[in-house]
Amino acid sequence: MEPIPYGRQHITSEDIQAVTETLLSDYLTQGPKVAEFEQQFAAYTGAKYAVAVSNGTAALHLCALALHVQPGQRVITTPITFAASANCVRYCGGEVYFADIDPATALLDLRAVRRLLESYPKGHFHGLIPVDFAGLAVDLEEARKLANEFGLWIIEDACHAPGGSFVDSQNREQRCGNGQLADLAIFSFHPVKHIATGEGGMITTNRHDLYERLLKLRTHGITKDPVQMARNDGGWYMEMQELGYNYRMPDMLCALGISQLRRADEGLMRRRVLAARYDAAFANVAAVRPLAGAPGHAYHLYVIQVPDRKRLYDALRERQIFAQVHYIPVHTMPYYQRLGWNPGDFPLAEAYYAHCLSIPLFPSLTDEEQQYVIDSILEIVRT
Ligand SMILES: *Cc1c(COP(=O)(O)O)cnc(C)c1O
């Protein structure tokens, strides 16, 4: 049996052809594939606008800049996420606050967020960054209520959830990143994510003001749009109007993204089939507790909780099964401890971390490989 990672990309001959075509074209970066990928990704999520960027972290940074995060501002996120969800606030000098998770889903607990918001005067907090952890959509309808009540903006970190959704109180399907409830949503195209381009990211929004600002910030703060420029010296003229970055996504990676996006629904269906098989295999096993599922779950990760996580992790490695832990709580990282956070601050997140393990889940995982993973886990937890 080949080594089995927890997640991996799936590259087809069509993907390779799409990339080689752009290599032979006039554009390696900033050609026609960028806008094409943006339009198709916007259509996939249901959002009005999409902005392709160099990676998911750059997407988060640009969102924080576009929302004018600055020193003195306070933003709430979850401790169970990749550090970048919090770091983007720090890049802009803002302060990160955390609230604890819901132990059934490991998602940010919006009741804990409300308690945090209510424990300070109104205006104390400026933004909320919920994460569709593991592919389960956060209840953005509830988050939007909080945002409206307390004057917050929302960045939805949807890196785990392209194609994911939840059903709102009006019985409407709300797709992750559709721009209806969050101000901005971000995605990553890192190889373990649903759509893999190596490095790459996307921001979606329905707000035209933010869209325009993101386009400028993505490319050094420079505009060539005559309507936006203070003067015009000639055909060469452009204006750097504010301090931006080079966070562009190259044409050849956008071509790969377009090709991958065509198979996104197929991959999502396969992920759901695999997750259902895991659900069934562990249904009557007391020692293996999967996180709660839901119909719109995008299953980036399949997370189980076991009494002795280290033992299971090590024993699986001996069998060439490379499970992973998502995540070490962000507030316990040395950097965040230096900012004043301490182990013990978010007991539910820490209890979750002590027992969680993400087991292999990716579209090209075969039925035989999955059976080997299931048999191995059952054998290890029963001895
Ligand atoms: C992958 C990921 C990111 C960062 O994306 P990169 O493309 O690796 O920069 C941010 N947040 C979450 C939840 C992620 O899973």
Short mmCIF file of C-alpha atoms and ligand atoms in Angstrom, two decimals:
data_model
loop_
_atom_site.label_atom_id
_atom_site.label_comp_id
_atom_site.label_asym_id
_atom_site.label_seq_id
_atom_site.Cartn_x
_atom_site.Cartn_y
_atom_site.Cartn_z
CA MET A 1 0.00 0.00 0.00
CA GLU A 2 1.30 3.48 -0.95
CA PRO A 3 1.55 6.05 1.86
CA ILE A 4 -1.84 7.70 2.43
CA PRO A 5 -1.79 11.42 3.34
CA TYR A 6 -4.75 13.20 5.01
CA GLY A 7 -5.32 15.26 1.87
CA ARG A 8 -3.85 15.60 -1.59
CA GLN A 9 -4.38 17.28 -4.93
CA HIS A 10 -5.80 15.57 -7.99
CA ILE A 11 -4.18 16.64 -11.28
CA THR A 12 -5.53 15.32 -14.61
CA SER A 13 -4.17 15.48 -18.15
CA GLU A 14 -6.72 18.27 -18.86
CA ASP A 15 -5.19 20.28 -16.02
CA ILE A 16 -1.71 19.80 -17.47
CA GLN A 17 -2.89 20.79 -20.92
CA ALA A 18 -4.55 23.94 -19.58
CA VAL A 19 -1.28 25.03 -17.96
CA THR A 20 0.93 24.22 -20.95
CA GLU A 21 -1.41 26.21 -23.21
CA THR A 22 -0.84 29.33 -21.12
CA LEU A 23 2.92 28.69 -21.05
CA LEU A 24 2.88 28.94 -24.84
CA SER A 25 0.61 32.00 -24.86
CA ASP A 26 1.62 35.67 -24.60
CA TYR A 27 0.83 35.85 -20.89
CA LEU A 28 2.42 34.12 -17.94
CA THR A 29 0.74 36.52 -15.53
CA GLN A 30 -2.21 38.93 -15.81
CA GLY A 31 -3.58 37.58 -19.07
CA PRO A 32 -7.15 36.56 -19.95
CA LYS A 33 -7.24 33.55 -17.62
CA VAL A 34 -7.37 35.72 -14.49
CA ALA A 35 -10.70 37.36 -15.34
CA GLU A 36 -12.06 34.07 -16.68
CA PHE A 37 -11.24 32.26 -13.43
CA GLU A 38 -12.68 35.13 -11.40
CA GLN A 39 -15.95 35.11 -13.36
CA GLN A 40 -16.33 31.35 -13.14
CA PHE A 41 -15.49 31.27 -9.44
CA ALA A 42 -17.97 34.09 -8.73
CA ALA A 43 -20.62 32.08 -10.58
CA TYR A 44 -19.71 28.93 -8.62
CA THR A 45 -20.19 30.65 -5.26
CA GLY A 46 -23.07 32.88 -6.36
CA ALA A 47 -21.23 36.09 -5.48
CA LYS A 48 -21.23 39.20 -7.71
CA TYR A 49 -17.48 39.77 -7.70
CA ALA A 50 -14.34 37.66 -7.30
CA VAL A 51 -10.70 38.77 -7.05
CA ALA A 52 -7.92 36.21 -7.65
CA VAL A 53 -4.87 36.65 -5.41
CA SER A 54 -1.55 34.89 -4.73
CA ASN A 55 -2.78 32.74 -1.81
CA GLY A 56 -5.39 32.51 0.94
CA THR A 57 -3.26 34.48 3.39
CA ALA A 58 -2.85 37.34 0.89
CA ALA A 59 -6.65 37.20 0.46
CA LEU A 60 -7.12 37.66 4.21
CA HIS A 61 -4.56 40.48 4.34
CA LEU A 62 -6.21 42.35 1.45
CA CYS A 63 -9.64 41.95 3.07
CA ALA A 64 -8.33 43.42 6.33
CA LEU A 65 -6.78 46.32 4.39
CA ALA A 66 -9.92 46.89 2.34
CA LEU A 67 -11.93 47.10 5.58
CA HIS A 68 -9.41 49.60 7.01
CA VAL A 69 -8.25 47.45 9.93
CA GLN A 70 -5.73 49.53 11.88
CA PRO A 71 -4.11 49.86 15.30
CA GLY A 72 -6.73 50.17 18.02
CA GLN A 73 -9.29 48.00 16.21
CA ARG A 74 -10.43 44.69 17.67
CA VAL A 75 -11.47 41.66 15.67
CA ILE A 76 -12.91 38.34 16.87
CA THR A 77 -12.05 34.94 15.40
CA THR A 78 -11.92 31.29 16.41
CA PRO A 79 -8.96 29.59 18.11
CA ILE A 80 -9.54 26.47 15.97
CA THR A 81 -8.29 27.68 12.61
CA PHE A 82 -5.13 28.13 10.62
CA ALA A 83 -3.09 31.01 12.10
CA ALA A 84 -3.59 33.16 8.99
CA SER A 85 -7.26 33.81 9.92
CA ALA A 86 -5.99 35.75 12.95
CA ASN A 87 -2.68 37.00 11.53
CA CYS A 88 -4.35 39.18 8.88
CA VAL A 89 -5.59 41.45 11.68
CA ARG A 90 -2.06 41.69 13.09
CA TYR A 91 -0.60 42.59 9.66
CA CYS A 92 -2.70 45.75 9.87
CA GLY A 93 -1.86 46.44 13.53
CA GLY A 94 -5.27 45.41 14.88
CA GLU A 95 -5.90 43.31 17.99
CA VAL A 96 -7.14 39.72 17.79
CA TYR A 97 -9.76 38.43 20.24
CA PHE A 98 -10.98 34.87 20.38
CA ALA A 99 -14.20 33.19 21.52
CA ASP A 100 -14.57 29.51 22.32
CA ILE A 101 -15.92 26.82 19.99
CA ASP A 102 -19.04 24.69 19.87
CA PRO A 103 -17.68 21.24 20.84
CA ALA A 104 -20.13 19.39 18.54
CA THR A 105 -18.79 21.05 15.37
CA ALA A 106 -15.54 22.77 16.46
CA LEU A 107 -16.92 25.95 14.81
CA LEU A 108 -16.75 29.33 16.50
CA ASP A 109 -19.65 29.38 19.00
CA LEU A 110 -21.71 32.47 18.11
CA ARG A 111 -23.28 32.42 21.60
CA ALA A 112 -19.79 32.80 23.05
CA VAL A 113 -19.18 35.63 20.56
CA ARG A 114 -22.38 37.35 21.77
CA ARG A 115 -21.27 37.03 25.40
CA LEU A 116 -17.91 38.55 24.48
CA LEU A 117 -19.56 41.42 22.56
CA GLU A 118 -21.96 42.11 25.43
CA SER A 119 -19.16 42.22 27.99
CA TYR A 120 -17.74 45.42 26.45
CA PRO A 121 -19.33 48.75 25.51
CA LYS A 122 -20.75 48.92 21.96
CA GLY A 123 -18.13 49.98 19.42
CA HIS A 124 -15.36 48.10 21.20
CA PHE A 125 -15.12 45.50 18.41
CA HIS A 126 -14.89 46.16 14.68
CA GLY A 127 -15.00 42.83 12.90
CA LEU A 128 -15.68 39.11 12.98
CA ILE A 129 -13.78 36.39 11.08
CA PRO A 130 -15.72 33.11 11.34
CA VAL A 131 -14.30 30.00 9.63
CA ASP A 132 -16.25 27.27 7.81
CA PHE A 133 -14.13 24.77 9.69
CA ALA A 134 -13.61 21.35 8.05
CA GLY A 135 -16.12 22.39 5.36
CA LEU A 136 -19.14 22.98 7.61
CA ALA A 137 -20.75 26.34 6.86
CA VAL A 138 -20.89 28.72 9.79
CA ASP A 139 -24.39 30.12 10.53
CA LEU A 140 -23.79 33.44 8.81
CA GLU A 141 -27.40 34.49 9.32
CA GLU A 142 -26.79 34.53 13.06
CA ALA A 143 -23.36 36.11 12.53
CA ARG A 144 -24.99 38.86 10.42
CA LYS A 145 -27.48 39.58 13.25
CA LEU A 146 -24.55 40.05 15.63
CA ALA A 147 -22.71 42.16 13.06
CA ASN A 148 -25.71 44.46 12.57
CA GLU A 149 -26.37 44.74 16.28
CA PHE A 150 -22.76 45.51 17.21
CA GLY A 151 -21.55 47.35 14.10
CA LEU A 152 -19.11 44.72 12.83
CA TRP A 153 -17.96 43.70 9.40
CA ILE A 154 -17.63 39.97 8.54
CA ILE A 155 -14.87 38.17 6.64
CA GLU A 156 -15.91 34.55 6.07
CA ASP A 157 -12.82 32.32 5.94
CA ALA A 158 -14.25 29.75 3.52
CA CYS A 159 -10.93 28.05 2.68
CA HIS A 160 -12.41 24.69 3.70
CA ALA A 161 -15.77 25.11 2.07
CA PRO A 162 -16.01 25.82 -1.68
CA GLY A 163 -19.39 24.35 -2.65
CA GLY A 164 -20.53 24.14 0.98
CA SER A 165 -23.80 25.69 2.14
CA PHE A 166 -26.37 25.99 4.90
CA VAL A 167 -30.12 26.53 4.85
CA ASP A 168 -31.23 29.83 6.39
CA SER A 169 -34.42 30.57 8.36
CA GLN A 170 -36.26 31.48 5.11
CA ASN A 171 -35.41 28.01 3.78
CA ARG A 172 -32.97 29.45 1.24
CA GLU A 173 -29.69 27.72 0.48
CA GLN A 174 -26.80 30.01 1.42
CA ARG A 175 -23.64 28.98 -0.39
CA CYS A 176 -20.30 29.64 1.28
CA GLY A 177 -18.82 32.84 -0.12
CA ASN A 178 -22.04 33.94 -1.89
CA GLY A 179 -21.69 37.49 -0.59
CA GLN A 180 -25.23 37.64 0.87
CA LEU A 181 -24.37 37.75 4.56
CA ALA A 182 -20.61 38.27 4.91
CA ASP A 183 -18.97 41.42 3.56
CA LEU A 184 -16.10 39.39 2.12
CA ALA A 185 -15.20 35.70 1.85
CA ILE A 186 -11.84 34.14 1.12
CA PHE A 187 -10.65 30.85 -0.39
CA SER A 188 -7.27 29.12 -0.80
CA PHE A 189 -6.02 26.92 -3.64
CA HIS A 190 -3.23 25.28 -1.65
CA PRO A 191 -2.73 21.64 -2.78
CA VAL A 192 -4.73 20.11 0.10
CA LYS A 193 -7.77 22.33 -0.58
CA HIS A 194 -10.68 21.41 -2.88
CA ILE A 195 -9.29 23.36 -5.83
CA ALA A 196 -5.50 23.11 -6.09
CA THR A 197 -3.24 25.49 -8.02
CA GLY A 198 -0.09 25.20 -5.86
CA GLU A 199 -0.43 28.68 -4.45
CA GLY A 200 -3.54 30.74 -5.10
CA GLY A 201 -6.50 32.37 -3.46
CA MET A 202 -9.79 34.14 -4.13
CA ILE A 203 -11.89 36.82 -2.49
CA THR A 204 -15.62 37.00 -3.19
CA THR A 205 -17.96 39.87 -2.35
CA ASN A 206 -21.21 41.56 -3.40
CA ARG A 207 -19.93 45.00 -2.38
CA HIS A 208 -18.72 47.06 -5.32
CA ASP A 209 -16.79 49.50 -3.13
CA LEU A 210 -14.74 46.68 -1.61
CA TYR A 211 -14.26 45.04 -5.01
CA GLU A 212 -12.72 48.20 -6.49
CA ARG A 213 -10.46 48.67 -3.50
CA LEU A 214 -9.27 45.04 -3.59
CA LEU A 215 -8.33 45.35 -7.28
CA LYS A 216 -6.17 48.37 -6.49
CA LEU A 217 -4.59 46.92 -3.32
CA ARG A 218 -3.76 43.68 -5.14
CA THR A 219 -1.48 45.56 -7.49
CA HIS A 220 0.57 48.08 -5.46
CA GLY A 221 -2.32 50.49 -4.92
CA ILE A 222 -2.01 51.47 -8.58
CA THR A 223 -4.92 52.32 -10.85
CA LYS A 224 -5.05 53.02 -14.60
CA ASP A 225 -8.76 53.80 -14.52
CA PRO A 226 -9.18 57.38 -15.93
CA VAL A 227 -12.30 57.87 -13.80
CA GLN A 228 -10.32 57.29 -10.59
CA MET A 229 -7.16 59.27 -11.51
CA ALA A 230 -6.47 62.84 -10.37
CA ARG A 231 -4.83 63.73 -13.72
CA ASN A 232 -3.78 62.04 -16.96
CA ASP A 233 -0.39 62.75 -18.58
CA GLY A 234 -0.88 60.33 -21.49
CA GLY A 235 -1.23 56.69 -22.49
CA TRP A 236 1.49 55.52 -20.11
CA TYR A 237 0.05 57.27 -17.09
CA MET A 238 -1.07 55.45 -13.95
CA GLU A 239 -1.44 56.48 -10.32
CA MET A 240 -0.31 54.84 -7.12
CA GLN A 241 -3.05 56.11 -4.84
CA GLU A 242 -2.32 54.13 -1.71
CA LEU A 243 0.13 51.56 -0.37
CA GLY A 244 -0.69 48.19 -1.93
CA TYR A 245 1.10 44.93 -2.66
CA ASN A 246 1.88 42.52 -5.45
CA TYR A 247 -0.65 39.84 -4.54
CA ARG A 248 -1.55 38.81 -8.10
CA MET A 249 -2.28 35.27 -9.20
CA PRO A 250 -0.47 34.31 -12.43
CA ASP A 251 -2.34 33.40 -15.62
CA MET A 252 -0.96 29.86 -15.71
CA LEU A 253 -2.27 29.14 -12.20
CA CYS A 254 -5.65 30.65 -13.07
CA ALA A 255 -5.78 28.29 -16.08
CA LEU A 256 -5.17 25.40 -13.68
CA GLY A 257 -7.85 26.80 -11.38
CA ILE A 258 -10.40 26.98 -14.22
CA SER A 259 -9.66 23.37 -15.14
CA GLN A 260 -9.91 22.25 -11.49
CA LEU A 261 -13.14 24.21 -10.96
CA ARG A 262 -14.79 22.11 -13.69
CA ARG A 263 -14.35 19.07 -11.44
CA ALA A 264 -15.21 20.82 -8.18
CA ASP A 265 -18.71 19.33 -7.87
CA GLU A 266 -17.47 15.87 -8.75
CA GLY A 267 -14.76 16.13 -6.05
CA LEU A 268 -17.29 17.44 -3.54
CA MET A 269 -19.62 14.50 -4.20
CA ARG A 270 -16.76 12.04 -3.75
CA ARG A 271 -15.78 13.72 -0.47
CA ARG A 272 -19.37 13.35 0.77
CA VAL A 273 -19.50 9.67 -0.21
CA LEU A 274 -16.23 9.00 1.63
CA ALA A 275 -17.46 10.93 4.68
CA ALA A 276 -20.70 8.93 4.76
CA ARG A 277 -18.68 5.69 4.70
CA TYR A 278 -16.59 6.92 7.65
CA ASP A 279 -19.80 7.92 9.48
CA ALA A 280 -21.20 4.43 9.02
CA ALA A 281 -17.95 2.70 10.02
CA PHE A 282 -17.65 4.64 13.30
CA ALA A 283 -21.38 4.89 14.16
CA ASN A 284 -21.24 2.25 16.87
CA VAL A 285 -17.68 2.71 18.04
CA ALA A 286 -17.62 4.51 21.37
CA ALA A 287 -13.89 5.30 21.17
CA VAL A 288 -14.22 7.18 17.85
CA ARG A 289 -16.32 10.34 17.86
CA PRO A 290 -16.57 12.17 14.52
CA LEU A 291 -17.51 15.86 14.44
CA ALA A 292 -21.18 16.48 13.63
CA GLY A 293 -22.10 16.40 9.93
CA ALA A 294 -24.76 18.39 8.03
CA PRO A 295 -26.32 18.27 4.54
CA GLY A 296 -24.30 21.17 3.03
CA HIS A 297 -20.99 20.02 4.52
CA ALA A 298 -18.11 20.41 2.03
CA TYR A 299 -15.87 17.92 3.87
CA HIS A 300 -12.46 19.47 3.47
CA LEU A 301 -11.54 17.45 6.57
CA TYR A 302 -12.96 14.40 8.28
CA VAL A 303 -12.17 14.86 11.97
CA ILE A 304 -12.53 12.22 14.64
CA GLN A 305 -11.90 12.56 18.37
CA VAL A 306 -10.35 9.65 20.23
CA PRO A 307 -9.27 9.14 23.87
CA ASP A 308 -5.58 8.62 23.03
CA ARG A 309 -4.84 10.75 19.97
CA LYS A 310 -1.03 10.50 20.09
CA ARG A 311 -1.15 6.72 20.19
CA LEU A 312 -3.52 6.57 17.21
CA TYR A 313 -1.48 9.15 15.25
CA ASP A 314 1.78 7.22 15.80
CA ALA A 315 0.26 3.78 15.11
CA LEU A 316 -1.31 5.06 11.87
CA ARG A 317 2.06 6.44 10.75
CA GLU A 318 3.58 3.01 11.26
CA ARG A 319 0.97 1.78 8.79
CA GLN A 320 1.85 4.53 6.30
CA ILE A 321 -1.32 6.48 7.08
CA PHE A 322 -0.45 10.13 7.62
CA ALA A 323 -3.26 11.72 9.60
CA GLN A 324 -2.96 15.35 10.73
CA VAL A 325 -4.14 17.62 13.54
CA HIS A 326 -6.35 20.64 12.75
CA TYR A 327 -5.61 22.79 14.62
CA ILE A 328 -3.29 23.64 17.48
CA PRO A 329 -5.37 26.43 19.09
CA VAL A 330 -4.08 29.74 17.73
CA HIS A 331 -4.18 31.50 21.11
CA THR A 332 -1.68 28.95 22.54
CA MET A 333 0.95 29.71 19.87
CA PRO A 334 3.99 31.44 21.41
CA TYR A 335 3.37 34.57 19.31
CA TYR A 336 -0.19 34.95 20.61
CA GLN A 337 0.90 34.08 24.16
CA ARG A 338 3.31 37.03 23.95
CA LEU A 339 0.26 39.18 23.12
CA GLY A 340 -1.36 38.10 26.39
CA TRP A 341 -3.33 34.93 25.61
CA ASN A 342 -2.78 31.84 27.72
CA PRO A 343 -3.46 28.12 27.70
CA GLY A 344 -6.70 27.71 29.66
CA ASP A 345 -8.37 30.75 28.05
CA PHE A 346 -10.58 28.65 25.76
CA PRO A 347 -11.12 25.28 27.44
CA LEU A 348 -13.46 23.81 24.80
CA ALA A 349 -11.01 24.55 21.99
CA GLU A 350 -8.18 23.08 24.03
CA ALA A 351 -10.17 19.94 24.95
CA TYR A 352 -11.02 19.49 21.26
CA TYR A 353 -7.34 19.88 20.30
CA ALA A 354 -6.28 17.25 22.84
CA HIS A 355 -8.28 14.53 21.07
CA CYS A 356 -8.78 15.51 17.41
CA LEU A 357 -7.32 13.84 14.35
CA SER A 358 -8.06 14.51 10.65
CA ILE A 359 -8.03 11.20 8.81
CA PRO A 360 -7.47 10.78 5.05
CA LEU A 361 -10.14 12.43 2.91
CA PHE A 362 -9.60 13.50 -0.71
CA PRO A 363 -11.42 12.69 -3.96
CA SER A 364 -8.79 10.28 -5.30
CA LEU A 365 -8.75 8.18 -2.10
CA THR A 366 -9.84 4.75 -3.33
CA ASP A 367 -12.45 2.57 -1.63
CA GLU A 368 -9.70 0.04 -0.82
CA GLU A 369 -7.48 2.69 0.72
CA GLN A 370 -10.38 4.00 2.78
CA GLN A 371 -11.21 0.49 3.99
CA TYR A 372 -7.57 0.06 5.04
CA VAL A 373 -7.77 3.35 6.99
CA ILE A 374 -11.03 2.27 8.69
CA ASP A 375 -9.73 -1.21 9.56
CA SER A 376 -6.49 0.25 10.91
CA ILE A 377 -8.27 2.79 13.13
CA LEU A 378 -10.70 0.20 14.51
CA GLU A 379 -7.89 -2.24 15.21
CA ILE A 380 -5.75 0.38 16.97
CA VAL A 381 -8.53 1.83 19.15
CA ARG A 382 -9.68 -1.67 20.18
CA THR A 383 -6.27 -2.85 21.41
C1 LIG B 1 -5.32 27.13 3.94
C2 LIG B 1 -5.98 28.10 4.86
C3 LIG B 1 -5.61 29.46 4.91
C4 LIG B 1 -4.44 30.03 4.17
O1 LIG B 1 -4.38 29.75 2.83
P1 LIG B 1 -2.95 29.79 2.07
O2 LIG B 1 -3.37 29.71 0.63
O3 LIG B 1 -2.19 28.59 2.50
O4 LIG B 1 -2.28 31.06 2.40
C5 LIG B 1 -6.34 30.30 5.73
N1 LIG B 1 -7.36 29.85 6.48
C6 LIG B 1 -7.71 28.55 6.49
C7 LIG B 1 -8.85 28.11 7.36
C8 LIG B 1 -7.01 27.64 5.69
O5 LIG B 1 -7.36 26.34 5.73
#
